Coordinates of C-alpha atoms and ligand atoms in Angstrom, one line a residue:
M1 CA -15.4 -9.4 13.5
K2 CA -19.0 -8.3 13.1
R3 CA -19.9 -5.7 15.7
N4 CA -23.2 -4.2 14.8
S5 CA -24.7 -7.4 13.6
G6 CA -28.2 -5.9 13.6
I7 CA -27.4 -3.5 10.8
E8 CA -28.3 -4.8 7.4
S9 CA -25.7 -4.6 4.7
R10 CA -26.5 -1.5 2.7
R11 CA -24.2 -2.2 -0.1
K12 CA -26.4 -4.8 -1.8
N13 CA -28.3 -3.5 -4.8
R14 CA -25.9 -0.6 -5.0
P15 CA -24.2 -0.9 -8.4
S16 CA -21.1 1.0 -9.1
K17 CA -21.9 4.5 -10.5
A18 CA -18.5 4.6 -12.3
P19 CA -18.5 4.1 -16.1
P20 CA -16.4 1.4 -17.6
P21 CA -13.0 2.5 -18.8
P22 CA -12.1 2.9 -22.5
P23 CA -11.1 -0.2 -24.5
C24 CA -7.6 -1.4 -24.1
V25 CA -5.1 -4.3 -24.2
M26 CA -3.3 -4.9 -20.9
V27 CA 0.2 -6.3 -21.4
I28 CA 1.6 -7.9 -18.3
F29 CA 5.4 -8.4 -18.2
G30 CA 6.2 -11.2 -15.7
G31 CA 2.9 -12.9 -16.8
G32 CA 3.9 -16.2 -15.1
G33 CA 4.6 -14.6 -11.7
D34 CA 2.9 -14.8 -8.4
L35 CA 1.4 -11.3 -8.5
V36 CA -0.5 -12.0 -11.7
K37 CA -2.3 -15.1 -10.5
R38 CA -2.8 -13.9 -6.9
K39 CA -3.7 -10.2 -7.5
L40 CA -3.9 -8.9 -11.0
V41 CA -6.1 -11.6 -12.7
P42 CA -8.4 -11.8 -9.6
A43 CA -8.6 -7.9 -9.7
L44 CA -9.7 -8.1 -13.4
Y45 CA -12.4 -10.7 -12.4
Y46 CA -13.7 -8.4 -9.6
L47 CA -13.7 -5.4 -11.9
S48 CA -15.7 -7.4 -14.4
L49 CA -18.1 -8.4 -11.6
S50 CA -18.7 -4.7 -10.9
G51 CA -19.1 -3.9 -14.6
L52 CA -15.8 -1.9 -14.5
L53 CA -13.8 -3.8 -17.1
P54 CA -13.8 -2.3 -20.6
E55 CA -16.2 -4.1 -22.9
R56 CA -13.5 -4.3 -25.6
F57 CA -10.5 -5.7 -23.7
A58 CA -7.7 -8.3 -23.8
V59 CA -4.8 -9.4 -21.7
V60 CA -1.4 -10.4 -23.0
G61 CA 0.9 -12.1 -20.5
V62 CA 4.6 -11.8 -21.4
G63 CA 7.4 -13.9 -19.8
G64 CA 10.1 -16.5 -20.1
D65 CA 7.8 -19.3 -18.9
D66 CA 7.1 -22.3 -21.1
H67 CA 3.5 -21.4 -22.0
T68 CA 1.4 -21.1 -25.1
S69 CA -1.7 -18.9 -25.0
E70 CA -3.7 -22.1 -24.5
S71 CA -1.6 -23.5 -21.6
Y72 CA -1.5 -20.0 -20.0
R73 CA -5.3 -19.9 -20.0
E74 CA -5.4 -23.4 -18.5
Y75 CA -2.9 -22.4 -15.8
L76 CA -4.9 -19.3 -14.8
D77 CA -8.1 -21.2 -15.0
S78 CA -6.7 -23.8 -12.5
E79 CA -5.7 -21.0 -10.1
I80 CA -8.5 -18.5 -10.2
G81 CA -11.0 -20.5 -8.1
N82 CA -8.6 -20.5 -5.1
M83 CA -7.7 -16.8 -5.5
V84 CA -11.1 -15.2 -5.3
S85 CA -13.5 -15.3 -2.4
G86 CA -16.9 -16.8 -2.8
E87 CA -18.0 -19.0 -5.6
L88 CA -16.4 -18.2 -8.9
S89 CA -18.9 -17.0 -11.6
Q90 CA -17.9 -19.1 -14.6
E91 CA -19.8 -16.8 -16.9
V92 CA -17.7 -13.8 -15.8
W93 CA -14.4 -15.7 -15.7
K94 CA -14.9 -17.4 -19.1
N95 CA -15.6 -14.0 -20.6
I96 CA -12.2 -12.8 -19.4
E97 CA -10.3 -16.1 -20.0
R98 CA -11.1 -16.3 -23.7
R99 CA -9.4 -12.9 -24.2
I100 CA -6.1 -13.9 -22.5
H101 CA -3.0 -14.5 -24.6
F102 CA 0.6 -15.3 -23.9
L103 CA 3.9 -14.4 -25.5
R104 CA 7.0 -16.3 -24.6
A105 CA 9.7 -13.7 -24.6
D106 CA 13.2 -12.7 -23.4
F107 CA 12.9 -9.2 -21.9
R108 CA 16.5 -8.5 -22.9
D109 CA 16.1 -9.4 -26.6
Q110 CA 14.8 -6.7 -28.9
E111 CA 13.3 -9.3 -31.2
S112 CA 10.8 -10.3 -28.6
Y113 CA 9.5 -6.7 -28.7
G114 CA 8.9 -7.1 -32.4
D115 CA 6.9 -10.2 -31.7
L116 CA 5.0 -8.3 -29.0
R117 CA 4.1 -5.5 -31.4
A118 CA 2.8 -8.0 -33.9
L119 CA 0.7 -9.8 -31.2
I120 CA -0.7 -6.4 -29.9
E121 CA -1.7 -5.4 -33.4
K122 CA -3.4 -8.7 -33.9
V123 CA -5.3 -8.7 -30.6
D124 CA -6.1 -5.0 -31.0
E125 CA -7.8 -5.7 -34.4
Q126 CA -9.6 -8.8 -33.1
E127 CA -11.0 -7.1 -30.0
G128 CA -11.3 -3.5 -31.3
T129 CA -9.3 -2.0 -28.5
G130 CA -8.5 1.2 -30.4
G131 CA -4.7 1.0 -30.1
N132 CA -4.8 1.7 -26.3
V133 CA -2.3 -0.3 -24.3
L134 CA -1.6 -0.5 -20.6
F135 CA 1.8 -2.1 -19.9
Y136 CA 2.2 -3.6 -16.4
L137 CA 5.7 -4.2 -15.2
A138 CA 5.2 -7.1 -12.8
T139 CA 8.9 -8.2 -13.2
P140 CA 11.9 -8.1 -11.0
P141 CA 13.1 -4.4 -10.6
A142 CA 16.2 -5.1 -12.8
F143 CA 13.9 -4.8 -15.8
F144 CA 12.0 -1.6 -14.8
A145 CA 14.2 0.6 -17.0
E146 CA 15.0 -1.8 -19.8
I147 CA 11.5 -2.9 -20.8
P148 CA 10.2 0.7 -21.4
A149 CA 13.4 1.5 -23.3
R150 CA 12.9 -1.5 -25.6
L151 CA 9.2 -0.8 -25.9
A152 CA 10.1 2.8 -27.0
E153 CA 12.6 1.5 -29.5
E154 CA 9.9 -0.6 -31.0
G155 CA 7.6 2.4 -31.3
L156 CA 5.2 0.8 -28.7
T157 CA 5.1 3.8 -26.3
A158 CA 4.2 6.4 -28.9
E159 CA 0.8 8.0 -28.4
E160 CA -0.6 8.8 -31.8
G161 CA -4.0 9.4 -33.3
G162 CA -5.7 9.6 -29.9
R163 CA -4.5 6.2 -28.7
W164 CA -2.8 6.0 -25.3
R165 CA 0.1 4.0 -24.0
R166 CA 0.7 3.8 -20.2
V167 CA 3.1 1.9 -18.0
I168 CA 2.5 0.7 -14.5
V169 CA 5.7 0.2 -12.5
E170 CA 5.6 -2.1 -9.5
K171 CA 7.6 -1.6 -6.4
P172 CA 10.4 -1.6 -5.2
F173 CA 11.1 1.7 -7.0
G174 CA 14.9 1.8 -6.4
R175 CA 16.7 0.7 -3.2
D176 CA 17.8 4.1 -2.1
L177 CA 17.5 7.8 -3.1
Q178 CA 20.2 7.6 -5.8
S179 CA 18.9 4.5 -7.5
A180 CA 15.3 5.9 -7.4
R181 CA 16.6 9.0 -9.1
D182 CA 18.5 6.9 -11.7
L183 CA 15.4 4.9 -12.4
N184 CA 13.2 8.0 -12.8
G185 CA 15.8 9.5 -15.2
A186 CA 15.9 6.3 -17.2
L187 CA 12.1 6.0 -17.4
L188 CA 11.8 9.6 -18.5
K189 CA 14.0 8.9 -21.5
S190 CA 11.4 6.5 -22.9
L191 CA 8.2 7.9 -21.5
G192 CA 6.5 11.2 -20.6
E193 CA 5.8 11.6 -16.8
E194 CA 2.1 11.4 -17.5
Q195 CA 2.6 7.9 -19.0
I196 CA 4.2 6.6 -15.9
Y197 CA 2.1 5.1 -13.1
R198 CA 4.2 4.2 -10.1
I199 CA 2.2 1.9 -8.0
D200 CA 1.9 1.7 -4.2
H201 CA -0.9 -0.8 -3.6
Y202 CA -1.7 0.9 -0.2
L203 CA -3.2 3.7 -2.2
G204 CA -5.6 1.2 -3.7
K205 CA -7.0 0.1 -0.4
E206 CA -10.6 1.3 0.2
T207 CA -9.9 2.2 3.8
V208 CA -6.9 4.3 2.9
Q209 CA -9.0 6.3 0.4
N210 CA -11.6 6.6 3.1
I211 CA -9.1 8.6 5.2
V212 CA -9.5 11.4 2.7
A213 CA -13.3 11.2 3.0
Y214 CA -13.2 11.0 6.8
R215 CA -10.9 14.1 7.0
F216 CA -12.4 16.3 4.5
A217 CA -16.1 15.3 4.2
N218 CA -16.9 15.8 7.9
S219 CA -16.9 19.2 9.5
T220 CA -16.2 17.8 13.0
T221 CA -12.8 16.4 12.0
E222 CA -10.6 19.1 10.4
P223 CA -11.0 21.8 13.1
L224 CA -9.3 19.4 15.6
W225 CA -6.8 17.9 13.2
N226 CA -3.7 19.8 14.2
R227 CA -1.1 20.4 16.9
Q228 CA -3.5 22.2 19.2
Y229 CA -5.6 19.1 19.8
I230 CA -3.5 16.1 18.7
D231 CA -0.7 14.8 21.0
H232 CA 0.8 12.2 18.6
V233 CA 0.0 9.8 15.8
Q234 CA 0.9 6.1 15.6
I235 CA 1.0 4.3 12.3
T236 CA 1.3 0.6 12.5
V237 CA 1.6 -2.0 9.8
A238 CA 2.0 -5.3 11.7
E239 CA 2.2 -8.6 9.8
S240 CA 1.9 -12.0 11.4
L241 CA 3.5 -13.8 8.4
G242 CA 7.2 -14.2 7.9
V243 CA 9.0 -13.8 4.5
E244 CA 6.9 -16.5 2.8
G245 CA 9.3 -17.7 0.1
R246 CA 10.5 -14.1 -0.8
A247 CA 13.7 -14.3 1.2
G248 CA 15.8 -13.7 -2.0
Y249 CA 14.3 -10.2 -2.3
Y250 CA 13.6 -9.5 1.4
D251 CA 17.0 -10.3 2.8
Q252 CA 18.4 -7.7 0.5
A253 CA 15.7 -5.1 1.3
G254 CA 14.6 -5.2 5.0
A255 CA 11.6 -3.6 6.6
L256 CA 12.7 0.1 6.2
R257 CA 13.1 -0.2 2.4
D258 CA 10.3 -2.7 1.9
M259 CA 7.6 -0.9 3.9
I260 CA 8.5 2.4 5.5
S261 CA 10.0 4.2 2.5
N262 CA 6.7 3.6 0.6
H263 CA 3.6 2.2 2.3
L264 CA 3.9 3.8 5.7
L265 CA 5.0 7.2 4.3
V266 CA 2.0 7.1 1.9
L267 CA -0.3 6.6 5.0
L268 CA 1.5 9.4 6.8
G269 CA 1.0 11.6 3.7
I270 CA -2.7 11.1 3.6
V271 CA -3.2 11.6 7.3
A272 CA -1.1 14.7 7.5
M273 CA -1.4 16.6 4.2
E274 CA -3.2 19.9 3.9
P275 CA -6.6 19.9 2.2
P276 CA -6.1 19.7 -1.6
T277 CA -8.0 22.3 -3.7
S278 CA -9.8 19.5 -5.5
L279 CA -9.6 15.7 -5.9
D280 CA -7.8 16.3 -9.2
A281 CA -4.6 14.2 -9.5
D282 CA -2.3 17.2 -9.6
A283 CA -3.9 18.9 -6.6
V284 CA -3.8 15.8 -4.4
R285 CA -0.3 14.9 -5.3
L286 CA 1.0 18.4 -4.9
E287 CA -0.2 18.3 -1.2
G288 CA 1.5 14.9 -0.8
V289 CA 4.8 16.2 -2.0
R290 CA 4.5 19.4 0.1
L291 CA 4.0 17.2 3.1
M292 CA 6.9 15.0 2.3
R293 CA 9.1 18.1 2.1
S294 CA 7.9 19.3 5.5
I295 CA 9.2 16.2 7.2
K296 CA 12.1 17.3 9.4
P297 CA 15.3 15.7 7.9
I298 CA 16.9 13.3 10.3
A299 CA 20.5 14.3 11.2
D300 CA 23.0 11.4 11.2
E301 CA 23.6 11.7 14.9
E302 CA 19.9 11.6 15.6
V303 CA 19.3 8.2 14.1
P304 CA 19.8 6.1 17.2
A305 CA 17.2 8.2 19.1
V306 CA 14.6 8.2 16.4
A307 CA 14.9 4.8 14.7
V308 CA 14.8 1.2 16.0
R309 CA 15.4 -2.0 14.1
G310 CA 14.8 -5.6 15.0
Q311 CA 14.9 -9.1 13.7
Y312 CA 12.8 -12.0 14.9
G313 CA 14.2 -15.0 16.6
E314 CA 12.3 -18.3 17.2
G315 CA 9.0 -17.8 18.9
K316 CA 5.4 -19.0 19.2
G317 CA 2.4 -18.3 17.0
A318 CA -1.1 -17.5 18.4
D319 CA -1.9 -21.2 18.2
G320 CA 1.2 -22.2 20.2
A321 CA 3.1 -23.6 17.2
I322 CA 6.8 -22.9 17.2
L323 CA 7.8 -20.3 14.6
P324 CA 11.4 -20.4 13.2
A325 CA 13.8 -17.6 13.6
Y326 CA 14.3 -15.3 10.5
R327 CA 17.8 -16.6 10.1
D328 CA 16.5 -20.2 9.8
E329 CA 13.9 -19.3 7.1
P330 CA 14.7 -20.9 3.7
G331 CA 16.8 -18.6 1.6
V332 CA 17.9 -16.3 4.4
A333 CA 21.7 -16.0 5.0
P334 CA 22.6 -17.7 8.3
G335 CA 24.1 -14.6 9.9
S336 CA 21.8 -12.1 8.2
V337 CA 21.6 -8.7 9.7
T338 CA 18.5 -7.6 7.7
E339 CA 15.9 -6.0 9.8
T340 CA 12.4 -7.5 9.9
Y341 CA 11.1 -4.8 12.1
A342 CA 11.6 -1.0 11.9
A343 CA 10.2 1.9 13.8
V344 CA 10.8 5.5 13.2
R345 CA 9.8 8.8 14.9
L346 CA 9.2 11.6 12.5
M347 CA 8.4 15.3 13.1
I348 CA 6.7 17.5 10.6
D349 CA 7.9 21.1 10.5
N350 CA 4.8 23.0 9.4
W351 CA 2.2 25.2 10.8
R352 CA -0.3 22.4 11.5
W353 CA 2.0 19.7 13.0
T354 CA 5.1 21.3 14.7
G355 CA 5.7 19.4 17.9
V356 CA 3.5 16.4 17.1
P357 CA 5.4 13.1 16.9
F358 CA 4.4 10.7 14.1
T359 CA 5.6 7.2 15.1
L360 CA 5.7 4.6 12.3
R361 CA 6.3 0.9 12.9
T362 CA 6.2 -2.2 10.9
G363 CA 7.4 -5.8 11.2
K364 CA 7.1 -9.4 10.1
R365 CA 6.1 -12.2 12.5
L366 CA 4.5 -9.9 15.0
A367 CA 1.7 -10.9 17.3
R368 CA -1.0 -10.4 14.7
R369 CA -1.9 -8.8 11.4
R370 CA -3.0 -5.2 12.1
T371 CA -2.7 -2.0 10.0
E372 CA -4.0 1.0 11.7
I373 CA -3.5 4.7 12.3
A374 CA -4.1 5.9 15.9
V375 CA -4.6 9.6 16.4
V376 CA -4.1 10.3 20.1
Y377 CA -5.6 13.6 21.3
K378 CA -4.3 15.8 24.1
R379 CA -5.7 15.2 27.5
P380 CA -8.1 17.7 28.8
P381 CA -7.2 19.6 32.0
L382 CA -8.0 17.5 35.1
A383 CA -9.0 20.6 37.2
M384 CA -12.7 20.1 37.5
F385 CA -12.4 16.4 38.5
R386 CA -10.1 17.2 41.5
G387 CA -11.6 15.9 44.7
S388 CA -13.3 13.0 42.8
T389 CA -12.0 9.5 42.4
V390 CA -10.7 10.5 39.0
E391 CA -6.9 10.6 39.0
T392 CA -6.0 10.5 35.3
L393 CA -8.0 11.2 32.2
P394 CA -7.4 8.8 29.4
P395 CA -6.9 10.7 26.1
N396 CA -9.4 10.4 23.2
V397 CA -8.1 8.0 20.6
L398 CA -9.3 7.9 17.1
V399 CA -8.3 4.6 15.3
L400 CA -8.5 4.3 11.6
R401 CA -8.4 0.5 11.0
I402 CA -7.0 -0.2 7.6
Q403 CA -7.0 -4.0 7.8
P404 CA -8.3 -6.4 8.8
D405 CA -11.6 -5.6 10.5
E406 CA -11.8 -2.3 8.5
G407 CA -13.4 0.5 10.3
I408 CA -13.1 3.6 12.5
E409 CA -13.3 3.6 16.3
F410 CA -13.3 6.6 18.7
G411 CA -12.4 6.1 22.3
F412 CA -13.7 8.6 24.9
G413 CA -14.2 8.9 28.6
A414 CA -17.6 8.2 30.1
K415 CA -19.0 8.2 33.6
V416 CA -19.2 4.8 35.2
P417 CA -22.7 4.5 36.5
G418 CA -22.9 5.0 40.3
A419 CA -23.0 7.6 43.1
H420 CA -19.3 8.7 42.6
M421 CA -17.7 10.4 39.6
G422 CA -15.7 7.6 38.1
L423 CA -14.5 7.5 34.5
D424 CA -13.8 4.7 32.0
S425 CA -12.8 4.7 28.4
V426 CA -15.5 3.5 26.1
E427 CA -15.6 3.2 22.3
M428 CA -17.8 4.2 19.4
D429 CA -17.2 1.8 16.6
F430 CA -17.9 1.9 12.8
C431 CA -17.3 -1.3 11.0
Y432 CA -17.1 -1.2 7.2
E433 CA -18.6 -4.6 6.7
D434 CA -21.7 -3.9 8.7
Y435 CA -22.6 -0.8 6.7
F436 CA -21.3 -1.6 3.3
G437 CA -21.2 -5.4 3.2
D438 CA -18.3 -7.6 2.4
A439 CA -16.9 -6.4 -0.9
P440 CA -14.0 -8.8 -1.8
S441 CA -11.1 -7.1 -3.4
T442 CA -7.4 -7.6 -4.0
G443 CA -6.6 -3.9 -3.5
Y444 CA -5.5 -3.6 -7.2
E445 CA -9.0 -3.1 -8.8
T446 CA -9.2 0.7 -8.3
L447 CA -5.6 1.2 -9.3
I448 CA -6.0 -0.7 -12.6
Y449 CA -9.3 1.0 -13.3
E450 CA -7.9 4.5 -12.6
C451 CA -4.9 3.8 -14.8
M452 CA -7.2 2.7 -17.7
C453 CA -9.1 5.9 -17.2
G454 CA -6.0 8.0 -17.2
D455 CA -6.4 9.2 -13.6
A456 CA -3.1 9.3 -11.8
T457 CA -4.3 10.5 -8.4
L458 CA -3.6 7.2 -6.7
F459 CA -0.1 6.8 -8.2
R460 CA 3.1 8.3 -7.1
Q461 CA 5.0 11.0 -8.9
S462 CA 8.8 10.9 -9.3
V463 CA 9.2 13.7 -6.7
G464 CA 7.0 11.8 -4.2
V465 CA 8.9 8.6 -4.5
E466 CA 12.2 10.4 -4.2
G467 CA 10.8 12.3 -1.2
G468 CA 10.1 9.0 0.5
W469 CA 13.7 7.8 0.0
K470 CA 15.1 11.2 1.2
V471 CA 13.3 10.7 4.5
V472 CA 14.7 7.2 5.2
Q473 CA 18.2 7.7 3.6
P474 CA 20.0 8.9 6.8
I475 CA 18.7 5.8 8.6
L476 CA 19.7 3.5 5.7
D477 CA 23.2 5.0 5.8
A478 CA 23.5 4.8 9.6
W479 CA 22.2 1.2 9.8
S480 CA 24.5 0.0 7.0
A481 CA 27.5 1.7 8.6
E482 CA 26.9 -0.1 11.9
P483 CA 25.6 -3.6 11.7
P484 CA 23.3 -4.6 14.6
K485 CA 24.9 -6.5 17.5
D486 CA 21.8 -7.8 19.2
F487 CA 19.9 -9.6 16.4
P488 CA 17.7 -11.5 16.9
N489 CA 16.1 -9.1 19.4
Y490 CA 12.4 -10.0 19.4
A491 CA 10.6 -13.3 19.4
A492 CA 8.4 -14.3 16.5
G493 CA 4.8 -13.8 17.6
S494 CA 5.6 -10.9 19.9
D495 CA 5.0 -7.1 19.7
G496 CA 8.6 -6.4 18.4
P497 CA 11.8 -5.4 20.1
A498 CA 11.7 -3.8 23.6
A499 CA 13.8 -0.9 22.4
A500 CA 11.0 0.4 20.3
A501 CA 9.1 1.3 23.5
L502 CA 11.4 4.3 23.9
L503 CA 10.4 5.7 20.5
A504 CA 6.9 6.4 21.6
G505 CA 8.7 9.0 23.8
D506 CA 7.8 11.3 26.7
G507 CA 5.5 8.9 28.7
R508 CA 3.6 8.0 25.5
R509 CA 3.0 4.3 24.9
W510 CA 2.6 2.2 21.7
R511 CA -0.8 0.6 21.4
P512 CA -0.5 -3.1 21.8
I513 CA -0.4 -5.1 18.6
Ligands
BG6_1 C1 4.5 -5.5 0.0 C2 5.8 -5.9 0.8 O1 4.7 -4.3 -0.7 O2 3.5 -5.3 1.0 C3 5.5 -7.2 1.6 O3 6.8 -6.1 -0.2 C4 4.3 -7.0 2.5 O4 6.7 -7.5 2.3 C5 3.1 -6.4 1.7 O5 4.0 -8.2 3.1 C6 2.0 -6.0 2.7 O6 0.9 -5.7 2.0 P1 -0.6 -5.9 2.6 O7 -1.5 -5.4 1.5 O8 -0.7 -7.4 2.8 O9 -0.6 -5.2 3.8

């Protein structure tokens, strides 16, 4: 939605000031998968458009698919036009395409890694990439520990003579605290912590990074960013889509594992952390970890009062079309008790936030797609309005809109024109697109770029990932011990289960989705 349509886009003619990263080969395990064609290759295209792909660069897709390098290039060429917005620049794309290779491989077979070493050496010599390799694990999680171990055995993870070797690990990073610890332990046998880049694609979103700028680059924000002025914070990641062909994974995971243990806690971390001493990776991540440690642990008996789960039944979409129940989606077990909605109330025990509830909610097949953080301020005293027609004062609400319709709005009370003192809530609204234009992205560009540059600020450390699992583990345990009896408990296309209303607590209300 374009709100301030009179404002000209100021982004045009504003080339990126960042330098291109050093030369490298990007090896993508799971090269035939969905993520590669939908996100990673389009991200490389967008990076190239902004001049942020290394001049000396190559891609090697690795997978069990029946491809040669030539057929792999043809396959990506047939997909790319549908995956990027706007008209595809053939010049930019062809320049990437010609440097794409494919290796048919069995991830469990050491011989394949010998073939990979030979291919990397060949490509490295051809393109002059200086021996630098970025390995991207876009595979099922079962391979996350094995691939680095086999790479190490083949000598492919060794950093010698100034060359670097880095590994991006996709999510899900474990399925609970113990498995995340095991995975971290296994990775650290083959790699140094500084070689491991654990991805959470929410950290790559421009609007998520802008939260840091909004909080710390404006002197009006921070003085009020604490328990004295803020009543509560609502973090919402609502999706209108269902499981979209990923039932095999999702039915084993559920909303708490899939979204809250990582993406929503990442958002909470950025909103609530203390100011880091600099934008340095160590400084920022240290504050993230401190914050995670300040979250009050949930006692087993508290779970029913602080966590709500739901699963969608049949309902109607915004266009009136019937949407099937989760249990009727292809690939979902008929009596599945997997939650497609989860809401949690967390408290942070530190000087800044004691007493301020942070409510987090996420779900599939909700009324619409909307990711936002709403900071609800305390109401001012009503005293001076007594005797007027004003009976309640609406609180100020600051909404950081992450997606779609990216922006920031601030709601405040204003006098309704007229002879009497009447108040209404009005909004000031900043819309990204109006100021900076429409910059298409997949959300992976910055992450890939930063990894190539060796900057881990936007990636998660082992302690951060484990911290996230620690927060949700009591809920995972309680929910698995007691299967839900009321599923499905919300209609597809609605705002989620009625029980979630209670979580907002003490007369507070969730914002409508
Ligand atoms: C993924 C989850 O990590 O994030 C998906 O596995 C979810 O279930 C997706 O749909 C949401 O990401 P985005 O960027 O569309 O908000």
